[in-house]
Structure formats: C-alpha cells, structure tokens
Coordinates of C-alpha atoms and ligand atoms in Angstrom, one line a residue:
X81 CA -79.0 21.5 -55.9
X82 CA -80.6 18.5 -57.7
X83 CA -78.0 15.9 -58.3
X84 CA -78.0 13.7 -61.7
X85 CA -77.9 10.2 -60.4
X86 CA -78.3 8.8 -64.3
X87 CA -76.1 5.7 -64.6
X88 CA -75.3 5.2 -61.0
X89 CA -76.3 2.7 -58.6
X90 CA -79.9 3.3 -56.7
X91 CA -78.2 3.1 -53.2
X92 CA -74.8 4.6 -54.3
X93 CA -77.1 8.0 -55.5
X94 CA -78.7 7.8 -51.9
X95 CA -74.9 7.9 -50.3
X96 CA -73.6 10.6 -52.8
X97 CA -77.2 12.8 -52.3
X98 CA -77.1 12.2 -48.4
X99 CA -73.2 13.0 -48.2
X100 CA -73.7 15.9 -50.2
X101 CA -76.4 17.4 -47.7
X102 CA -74.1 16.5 -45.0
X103 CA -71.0 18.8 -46.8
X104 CA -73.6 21.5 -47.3
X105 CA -74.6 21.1 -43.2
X106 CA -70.4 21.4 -42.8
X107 CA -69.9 23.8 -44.8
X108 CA -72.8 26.0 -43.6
X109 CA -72.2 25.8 -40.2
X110 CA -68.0 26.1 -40.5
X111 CA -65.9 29.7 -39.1
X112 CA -65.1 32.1 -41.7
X113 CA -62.1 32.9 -40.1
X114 CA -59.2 31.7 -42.0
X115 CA -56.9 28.9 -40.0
X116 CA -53.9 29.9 -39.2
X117 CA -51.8 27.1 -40.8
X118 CA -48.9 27.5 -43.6
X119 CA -48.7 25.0 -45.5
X120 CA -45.0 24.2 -46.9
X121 CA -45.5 23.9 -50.5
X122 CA -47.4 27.7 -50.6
X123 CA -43.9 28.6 -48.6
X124 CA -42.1 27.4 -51.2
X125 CA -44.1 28.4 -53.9
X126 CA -43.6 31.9 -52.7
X127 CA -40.1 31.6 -52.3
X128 CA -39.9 30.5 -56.3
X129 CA -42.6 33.0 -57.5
X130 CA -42.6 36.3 -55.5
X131 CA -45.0 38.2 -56.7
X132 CA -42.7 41.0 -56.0
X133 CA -38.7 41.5 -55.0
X134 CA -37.3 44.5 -53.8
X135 CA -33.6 45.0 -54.2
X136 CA -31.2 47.4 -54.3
X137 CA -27.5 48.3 -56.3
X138 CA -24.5 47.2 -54.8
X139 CA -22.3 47.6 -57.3
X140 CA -21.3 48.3 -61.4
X141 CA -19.2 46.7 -63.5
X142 CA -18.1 48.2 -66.6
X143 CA -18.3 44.9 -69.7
X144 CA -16.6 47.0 -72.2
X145 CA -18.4 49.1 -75.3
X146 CA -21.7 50.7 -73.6
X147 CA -22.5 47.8 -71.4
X148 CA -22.7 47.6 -68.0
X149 CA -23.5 44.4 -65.3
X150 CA -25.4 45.6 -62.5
X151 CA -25.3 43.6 -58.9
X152 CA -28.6 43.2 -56.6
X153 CA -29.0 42.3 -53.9
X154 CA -32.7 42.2 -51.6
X155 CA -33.5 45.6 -50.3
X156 CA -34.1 44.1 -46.4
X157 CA -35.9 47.5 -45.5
X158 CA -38.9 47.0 -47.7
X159 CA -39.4 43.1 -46.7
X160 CA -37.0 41.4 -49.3
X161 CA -35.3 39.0 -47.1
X162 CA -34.0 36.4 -49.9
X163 CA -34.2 36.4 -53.7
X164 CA -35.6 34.0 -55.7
X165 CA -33.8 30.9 -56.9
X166 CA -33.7 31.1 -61.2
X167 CA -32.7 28.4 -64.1
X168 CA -29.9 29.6 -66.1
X169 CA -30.9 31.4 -69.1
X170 CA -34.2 33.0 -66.9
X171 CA -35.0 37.0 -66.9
X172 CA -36.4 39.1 -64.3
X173 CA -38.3 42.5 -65.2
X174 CA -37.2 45.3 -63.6
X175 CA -39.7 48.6 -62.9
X176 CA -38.3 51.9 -62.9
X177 CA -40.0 55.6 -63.1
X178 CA -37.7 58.1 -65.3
X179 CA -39.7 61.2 -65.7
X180 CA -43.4 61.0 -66.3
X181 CA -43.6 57.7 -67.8
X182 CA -43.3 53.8 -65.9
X183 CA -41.4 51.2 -67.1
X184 CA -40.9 47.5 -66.7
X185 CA -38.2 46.0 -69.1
X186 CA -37.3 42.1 -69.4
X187 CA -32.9 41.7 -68.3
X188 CA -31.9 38.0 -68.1
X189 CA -29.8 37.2 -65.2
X190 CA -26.1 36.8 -66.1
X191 CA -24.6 34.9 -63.0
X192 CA -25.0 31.4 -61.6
X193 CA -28.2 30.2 -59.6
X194 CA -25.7 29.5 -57.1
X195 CA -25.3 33.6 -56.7
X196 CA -29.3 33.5 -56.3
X197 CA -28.5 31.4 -53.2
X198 CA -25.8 33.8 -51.7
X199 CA -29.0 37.2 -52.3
X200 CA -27.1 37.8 -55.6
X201 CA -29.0 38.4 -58.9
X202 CA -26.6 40.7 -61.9
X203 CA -27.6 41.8 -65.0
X204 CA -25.9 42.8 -68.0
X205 CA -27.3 45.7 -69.7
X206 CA -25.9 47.3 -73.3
X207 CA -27.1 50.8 -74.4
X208 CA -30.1 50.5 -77.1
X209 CA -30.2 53.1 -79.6
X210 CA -33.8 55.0 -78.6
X211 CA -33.4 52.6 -75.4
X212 CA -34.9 55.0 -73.3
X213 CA -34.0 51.9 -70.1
X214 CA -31.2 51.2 -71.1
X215 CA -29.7 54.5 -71.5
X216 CA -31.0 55.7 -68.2
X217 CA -29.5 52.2 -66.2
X218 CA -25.8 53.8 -68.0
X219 CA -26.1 56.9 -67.4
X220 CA -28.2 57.6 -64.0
X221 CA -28.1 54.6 -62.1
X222 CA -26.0 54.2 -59.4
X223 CA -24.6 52.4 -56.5
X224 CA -27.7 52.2 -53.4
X225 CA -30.3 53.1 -56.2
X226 CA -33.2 51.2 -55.5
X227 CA -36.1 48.8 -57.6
X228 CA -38.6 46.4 -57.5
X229 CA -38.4 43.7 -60.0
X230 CA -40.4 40.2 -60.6
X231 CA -39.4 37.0 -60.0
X232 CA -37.3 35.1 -62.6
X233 CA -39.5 33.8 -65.6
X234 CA -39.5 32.7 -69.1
X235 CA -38.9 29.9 -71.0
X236 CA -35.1 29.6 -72.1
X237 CA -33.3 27.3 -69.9
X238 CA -32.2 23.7 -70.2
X239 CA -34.9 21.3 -69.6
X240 CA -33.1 17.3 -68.8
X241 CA -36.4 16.0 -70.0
X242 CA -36.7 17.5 -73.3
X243 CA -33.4 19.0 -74.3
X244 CA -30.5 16.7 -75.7
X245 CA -27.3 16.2 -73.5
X246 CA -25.0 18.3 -76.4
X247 CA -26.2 21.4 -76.4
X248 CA -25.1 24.4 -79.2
X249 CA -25.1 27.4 -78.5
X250 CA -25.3 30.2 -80.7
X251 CA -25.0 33.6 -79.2
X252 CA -24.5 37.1 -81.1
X253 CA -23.4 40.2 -79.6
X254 CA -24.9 40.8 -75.9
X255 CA -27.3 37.6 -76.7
X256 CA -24.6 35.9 -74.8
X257 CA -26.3 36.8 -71.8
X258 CA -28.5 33.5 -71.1
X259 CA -25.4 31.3 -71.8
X260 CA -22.9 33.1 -69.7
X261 CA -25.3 31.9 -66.6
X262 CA -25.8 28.3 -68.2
X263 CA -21.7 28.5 -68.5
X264 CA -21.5 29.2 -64.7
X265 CA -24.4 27.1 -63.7
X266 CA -22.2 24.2 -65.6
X267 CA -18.8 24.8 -63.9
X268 CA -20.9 24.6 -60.5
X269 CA -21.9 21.4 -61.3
X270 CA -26.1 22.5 -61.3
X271 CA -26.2 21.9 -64.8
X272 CA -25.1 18.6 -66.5
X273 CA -24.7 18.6 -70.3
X274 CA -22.3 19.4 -73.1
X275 CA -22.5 23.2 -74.5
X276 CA -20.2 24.5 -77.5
X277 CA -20.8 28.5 -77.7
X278 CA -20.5 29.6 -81.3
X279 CA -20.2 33.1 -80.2
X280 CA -20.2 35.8 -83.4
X281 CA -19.7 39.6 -82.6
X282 CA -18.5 42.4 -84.7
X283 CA -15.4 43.1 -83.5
X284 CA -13.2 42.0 -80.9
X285 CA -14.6 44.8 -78.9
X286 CA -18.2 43.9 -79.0
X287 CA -17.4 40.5 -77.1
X288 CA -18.8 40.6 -73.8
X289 CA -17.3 38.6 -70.8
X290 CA -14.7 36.7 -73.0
X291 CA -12.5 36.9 -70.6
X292 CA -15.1 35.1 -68.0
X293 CA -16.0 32.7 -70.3
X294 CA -12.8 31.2 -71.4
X295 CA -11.7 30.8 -67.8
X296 CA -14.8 28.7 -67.4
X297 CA -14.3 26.8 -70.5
X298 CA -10.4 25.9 -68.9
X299 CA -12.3 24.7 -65.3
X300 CA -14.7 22.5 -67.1
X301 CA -14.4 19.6 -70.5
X302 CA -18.1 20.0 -70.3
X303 CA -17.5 23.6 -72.0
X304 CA -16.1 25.0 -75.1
X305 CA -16.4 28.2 -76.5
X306 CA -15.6 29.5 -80.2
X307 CA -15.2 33.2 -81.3
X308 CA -16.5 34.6 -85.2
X309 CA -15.9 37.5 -86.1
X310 CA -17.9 39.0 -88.7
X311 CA -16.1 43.1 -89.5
X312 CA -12.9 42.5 -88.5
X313 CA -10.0 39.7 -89.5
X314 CA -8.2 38.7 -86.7
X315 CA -6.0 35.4 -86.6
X316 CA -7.3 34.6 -83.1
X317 CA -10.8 33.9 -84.0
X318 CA -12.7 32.8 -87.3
X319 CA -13.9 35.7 -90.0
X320 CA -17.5 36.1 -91.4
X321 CA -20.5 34.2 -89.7
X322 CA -21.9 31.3 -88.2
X323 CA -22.2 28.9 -91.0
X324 CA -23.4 25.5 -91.5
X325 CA -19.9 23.6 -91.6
X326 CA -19.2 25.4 -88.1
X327 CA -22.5 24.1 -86.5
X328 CA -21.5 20.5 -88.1
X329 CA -18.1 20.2 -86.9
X330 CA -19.6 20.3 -83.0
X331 CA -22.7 18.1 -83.3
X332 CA -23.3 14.5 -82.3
X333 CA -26.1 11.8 -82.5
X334 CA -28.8 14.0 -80.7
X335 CA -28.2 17.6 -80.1
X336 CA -30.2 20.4 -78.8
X337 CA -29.8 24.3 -80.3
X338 CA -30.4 27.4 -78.3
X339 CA -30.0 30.7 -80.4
X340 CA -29.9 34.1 -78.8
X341 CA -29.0 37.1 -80.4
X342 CA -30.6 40.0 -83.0
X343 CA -33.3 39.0 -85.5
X344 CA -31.0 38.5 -88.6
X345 CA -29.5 35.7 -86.6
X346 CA -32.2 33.8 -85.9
X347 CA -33.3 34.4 -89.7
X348 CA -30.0 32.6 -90.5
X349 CA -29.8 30.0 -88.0
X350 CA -33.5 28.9 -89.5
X351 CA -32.5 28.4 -92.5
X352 CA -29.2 26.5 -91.7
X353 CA -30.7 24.3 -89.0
X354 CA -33.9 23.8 -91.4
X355 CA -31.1 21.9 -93.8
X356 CA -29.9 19.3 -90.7
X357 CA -33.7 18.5 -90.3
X358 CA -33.7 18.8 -86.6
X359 CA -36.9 18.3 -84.7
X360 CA -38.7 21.6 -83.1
X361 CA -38.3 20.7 -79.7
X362 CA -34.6 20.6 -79.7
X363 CA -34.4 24.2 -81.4
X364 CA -35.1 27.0 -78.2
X365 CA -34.9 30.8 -79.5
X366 CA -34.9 33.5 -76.6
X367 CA -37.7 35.5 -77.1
X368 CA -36.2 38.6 -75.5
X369 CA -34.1 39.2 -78.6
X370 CA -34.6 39.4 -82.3
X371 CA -37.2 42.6 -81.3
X372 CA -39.6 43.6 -84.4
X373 CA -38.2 47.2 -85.4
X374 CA -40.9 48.5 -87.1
X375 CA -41.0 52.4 -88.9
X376 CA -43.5 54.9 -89.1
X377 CA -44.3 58.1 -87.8
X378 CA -47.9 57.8 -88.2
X379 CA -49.5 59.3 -84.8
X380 CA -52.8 57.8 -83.6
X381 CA -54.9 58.2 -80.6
X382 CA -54.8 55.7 -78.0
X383 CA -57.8 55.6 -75.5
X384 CA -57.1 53.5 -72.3
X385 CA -59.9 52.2 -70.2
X386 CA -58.2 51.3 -66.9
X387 CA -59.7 51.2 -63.0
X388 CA -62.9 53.4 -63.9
X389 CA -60.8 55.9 -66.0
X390 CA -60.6 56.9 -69.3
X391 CA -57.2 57.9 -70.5
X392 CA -56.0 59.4 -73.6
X393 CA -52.6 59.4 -75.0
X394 CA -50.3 59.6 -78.2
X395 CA -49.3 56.4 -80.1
X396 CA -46.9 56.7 -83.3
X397 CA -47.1 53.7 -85.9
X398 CA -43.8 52.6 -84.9
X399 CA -44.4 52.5 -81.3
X400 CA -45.9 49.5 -79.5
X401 CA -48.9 49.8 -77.4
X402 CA -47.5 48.5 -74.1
X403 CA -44.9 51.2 -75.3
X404 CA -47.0 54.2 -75.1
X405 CA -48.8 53.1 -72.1
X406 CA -45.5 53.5 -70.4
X407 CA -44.6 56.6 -71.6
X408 CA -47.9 58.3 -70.8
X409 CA -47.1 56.9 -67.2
X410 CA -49.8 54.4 -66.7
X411 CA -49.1 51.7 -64.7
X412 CA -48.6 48.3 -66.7
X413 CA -48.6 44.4 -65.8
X414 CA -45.8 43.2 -68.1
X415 CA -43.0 41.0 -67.9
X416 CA -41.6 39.7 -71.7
X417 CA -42.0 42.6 -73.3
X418 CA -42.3 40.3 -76.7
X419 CA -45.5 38.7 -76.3
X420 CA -44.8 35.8 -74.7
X421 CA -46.0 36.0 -71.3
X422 CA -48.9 37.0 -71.2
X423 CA -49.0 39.5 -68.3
X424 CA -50.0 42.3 -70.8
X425 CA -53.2 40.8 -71.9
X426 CA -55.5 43.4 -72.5
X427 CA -59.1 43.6 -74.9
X428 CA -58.8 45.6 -77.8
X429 CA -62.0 47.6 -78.1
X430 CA -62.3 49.2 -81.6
X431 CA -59.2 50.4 -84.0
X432 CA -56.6 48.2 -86.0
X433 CA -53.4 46.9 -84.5
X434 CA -50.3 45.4 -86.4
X435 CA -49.2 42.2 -84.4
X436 CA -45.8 40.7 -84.4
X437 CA -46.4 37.7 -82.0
X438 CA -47.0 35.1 -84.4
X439 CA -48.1 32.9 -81.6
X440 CA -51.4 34.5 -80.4
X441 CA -54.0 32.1 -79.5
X442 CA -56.8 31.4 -81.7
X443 CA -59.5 32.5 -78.6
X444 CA -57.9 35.3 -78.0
X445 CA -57.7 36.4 -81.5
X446 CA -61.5 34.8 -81.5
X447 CA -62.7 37.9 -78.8
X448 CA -60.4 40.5 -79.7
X449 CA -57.7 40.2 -76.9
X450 CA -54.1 41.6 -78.1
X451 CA -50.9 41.7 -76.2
X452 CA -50.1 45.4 -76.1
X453 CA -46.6 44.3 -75.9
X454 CA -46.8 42.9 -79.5
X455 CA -48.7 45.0 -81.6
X456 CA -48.7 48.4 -83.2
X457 CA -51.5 50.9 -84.2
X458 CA -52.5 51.2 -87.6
X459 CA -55.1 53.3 -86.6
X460 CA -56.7 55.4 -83.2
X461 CA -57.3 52.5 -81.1
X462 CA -59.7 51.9 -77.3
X463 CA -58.3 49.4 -75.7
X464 CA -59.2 47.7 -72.1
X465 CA -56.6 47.1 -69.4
X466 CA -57.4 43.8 -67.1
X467 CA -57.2 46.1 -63.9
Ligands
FES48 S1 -45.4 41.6 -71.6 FE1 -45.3 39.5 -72.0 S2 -46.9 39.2 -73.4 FE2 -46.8 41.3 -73.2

C-alpha cells in the first residue's frame, strides 16, 4: 500500500513508510492462534451485557387485580452462574414459545439492583387485553418453568450527570413498575436523589405494591409517595388526575420528570409540563408504555427473507410486523418492542408500512430500513431480516 506522505516531514514519511513495512513483516509472519489471555474489562463487560441469561421460576406473587410478580433466578444447569447487575428503571426481554409462534416481550425489573447482586431479578406482569404474553405468564407459568432472557437494557434510569437531584415521578396504573425499583434502589442507599411519586390509578384496587411502597417511603426522607384517584372518591387519596397545581406543589429550583404509564398520560403530562417550560433533557418518558393501538382488520401478505429462506405469512392492518413475525414462529432479534432499540432492524423491500416511531433515523429512512417493531402494513409487504 502506497502511503500519502503530503504535508509531512521528508524523514518522518521515511520512519512512518519503513515502520509500516516492518508491522506488515509482524503481522505476516505472527500465529493465528488466538492467545490465551482474558482481559478484565471483556470479563466485566460480559458480566454487564450477557448476550444471553438463562434463568428459571422460583416463585409467584399475586399484586392484586390480574397481576403477578415473577422471581428468577440463573438456571445454573444451562451455564447461568450470576445475573447481570441492572439501573433501576431497566427491562430485560424475556423469550418464550407458546404454540407455534416465538416471542420476546420487554418486563422492566421491579426489585432493587441490590437483589441482582443476591441472583435475583422479578418482574411484575398485568394481564393485557389480546396480550397473548401476558396472559400466558398468568395463566400457564409456573414455579421451575424455565427461560432465557437478555440482559437489562434501555434508557430509563437516573443518570447523576444529566438528571436533577429532585426527581417527579409520575406513574399510572402498572407504569409504576420502573419506580418501585428506583424506590428500593433509594432506601438501599445506590441511588442518591429526591423522588415524589404522583401515583394515579383507577381505583384503589388498581394500585400495585402500595403497600411496599409506603413502607419505603416511612424508611427513607428521600421518598414520598402521593395516591390520585381518578373513578373512585375516597378520602384517603386525592380525586381526578394529575394536574398542574399537584406537580407545582412538589418542585424546586431544578427538577427532573420521569413519566411512565399509558399514552393518554403522557399526552397530558406534555401538555402540563410544556406550561413550566422545562428543558428536554430533564423530561425522561419510558418507552415501554404509552403502546400505539392501532385498528384495522385489513389482512396483507407478508414475505420474509431470512437465512436463505423465503417465508410467507399473514399480517392484519392492526398488527405490527415484529408482531406477525412472532406469531408465524420465526425467530426474531428484538428487545424494546417500541422501536427504540434497535435490535429489530430489518430492510423493507417493497410494500407500504405505517410507522409509529417518530424517532427513525434520517439514513435509515434514506435506504428503506424500518423497525418491524414500530410499523404496520398498509399494504403486502417483502421485508429482509439481518440474519
Ligand atoms: S425491538 Fe427495539 S427497535 Fe424493534
């Protein structure tokens, strides 16, 4: 290879060309054989990013109305030895077979990081209407049953560096998920910063882990929690929803908001927070909520090319790609499930696709690569699967 020596010394270029040859000579003549050294920051970087966990159920608790927390632990017998440390308000994405179809769905883990250090990871999961996971982690799953799950991702945890030291927290219905862990993660003294919960549910009923949570909020003056009801009047807790003057009464100087709950929610909180004038970076939504429900019973042909094969499945209008994928039992990479992460990258040949991830990148939009996760058919569609 010719070097360009333009605009450097004569004898300089003569030491850069002749060291050059000499790598080349090294290089050449070195072993192919890998050395046998492990370097400590790969072990640790496999320790925080498995590519893979196995684990298993040890037990079930029952959270009230249709929800259920589920406690794993590593499955030792398929080489999980120790579970991956998380940040409070971090999911893992669980894969599990129910009949013909494969499925990986996004749970955030709803216990301390401190659990993560004992082999303990739980999740809370509520019943979905259609939730064809969800109803089958209720219904069938049971004590022993085993799964393999990723390592704990996404973005929705407390950063020192960027967040504010009084945080709000605005949760509805099982969107409290994220913040029961921060709440834990607080009273163990890993996390350091103010959080007020401005949790809003339905009905007493629909409140999940109240019980847990104010017993926290009594151990620690780092954490208090408020209750809104918004069907039912009770004189224990407030009546109607998550207003402006609420938000008000608990913020200082500099405050961070993180919002986690279903889409009219986030609709709302926009709009109130958009009053207060409050910098992007110290609003955080949780992408795994606030889902796009789209209808339609339009059904298209989906063709997927994938390892040499051609397959051919049903996709109705209403149904996401990544969705129909699954159900025709092919074999995804996916993680977010909202278009976030990236692991479902995949090129979308020919046909027209509805997306709701606002946030696709202008190259990929530039050569036609969609996240199947995010986007709906609005008509037969070939798409390309990166495997
Ligand atoms: S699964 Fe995360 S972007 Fe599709």
């Amino acid at each position: 290879m010719e070097l360009n020596l333009k605009g450097i010394g004569e004898k300089d270029g003569q030491a850069l060309k002749n060291m050059s040859k000499e790598r080349e000579k090294v290089i050449h003549n070195s072993s192919t054989t890998p050395i046998n050294v492990k370097f400590a920051a790969n072990e640790v970087a496999d320790a925080l990013h498995p590519t893979v966990q196995h684990v298993k159920v040890v037990d079930i608790i029952e959270e009230g109305q249709d929800t259920k927390t589920f406690v794993l632990v590593p499955n030792v017998d398929v080489g999980t030895k120790k579970l991956a440390y998380f940040r409070p308000g971090q999911y893992i994405s669980i894969r599990v077979e129910i009949e013909d179809g494969i499925y990986n769905r996004p749970y955030t883990i709803s216990c301390s990081p401190k659990n993560a250090n004992d082999n303990i990871y739980t999740i809370t999961i509520k019943r979905r209407p259609r939730g064809i996971v969800s109803n089958y982690f209720l219904d069938e799953v049971k004590m022993d049953d085993k799964f393999a799950i990723s390592a704990p991702t996404g973005n929705f945890y407390y950063e020192p560096i960027r967040d504010a030291k009084n945080v709000i927290a605005i949760a509805g219905g099982s969107g409290i998920t994220p913040f029961i862990s921060m709440a834990e993660a607080i009273v163990d003294g890993i996390l350091d910063f103010k959080m007020t919960i401005l949790y809003g549910a339905r009905s007493e009923n629909d409140f999940l882990f109240k019980k847990r949570l104010d017993e926290l909020a009594k151990k620690s003056n780092l954490l208090q929690v408020k209750y809104i009801l918004s069907e039912e009047v009770n004189p224990n807790y407030e009546t109607g929803f998550i207003t402006k003057e609420m938000i008000e009464k608990y913020m200082v100087n500099e405050n961070s908001f993180f919002v986690c709950g279903p889409t009219p929610l986030y609709e709302a909180m926009n709009e109130i927070l958009k009053e207060f004038s409050i910098p992007n970076k110290y609003i955080r939504h949780d992408a795994l909520f606030g889902r796009v429900d789209l209808r339609g019973n339009d059904l298209y042909n989906l063709t997927v090319l994938t390892k040499g094969e051609e397959i051919h499945i049903p996709c109705r209008a209403r149904e996401t790609i990544l969705y129909a994928m699954e159900k025709g039992g092919i074999e995804t990479t996916s993680r977010c499930h909202v278009g976030e992460c990236g692991f479902c990258r995949s090129k979308l040949i020919s046909g027209k696709v509805k997306i709701f991830d606002d946030d696709i990148c202008a190259a990929d939009s530039e050569f036609a690569y969609i996240h199947p996760c995010a986007a709906f058919p609005e008509s037969d569609v070939v798409i390309e699967l990166p495997f």
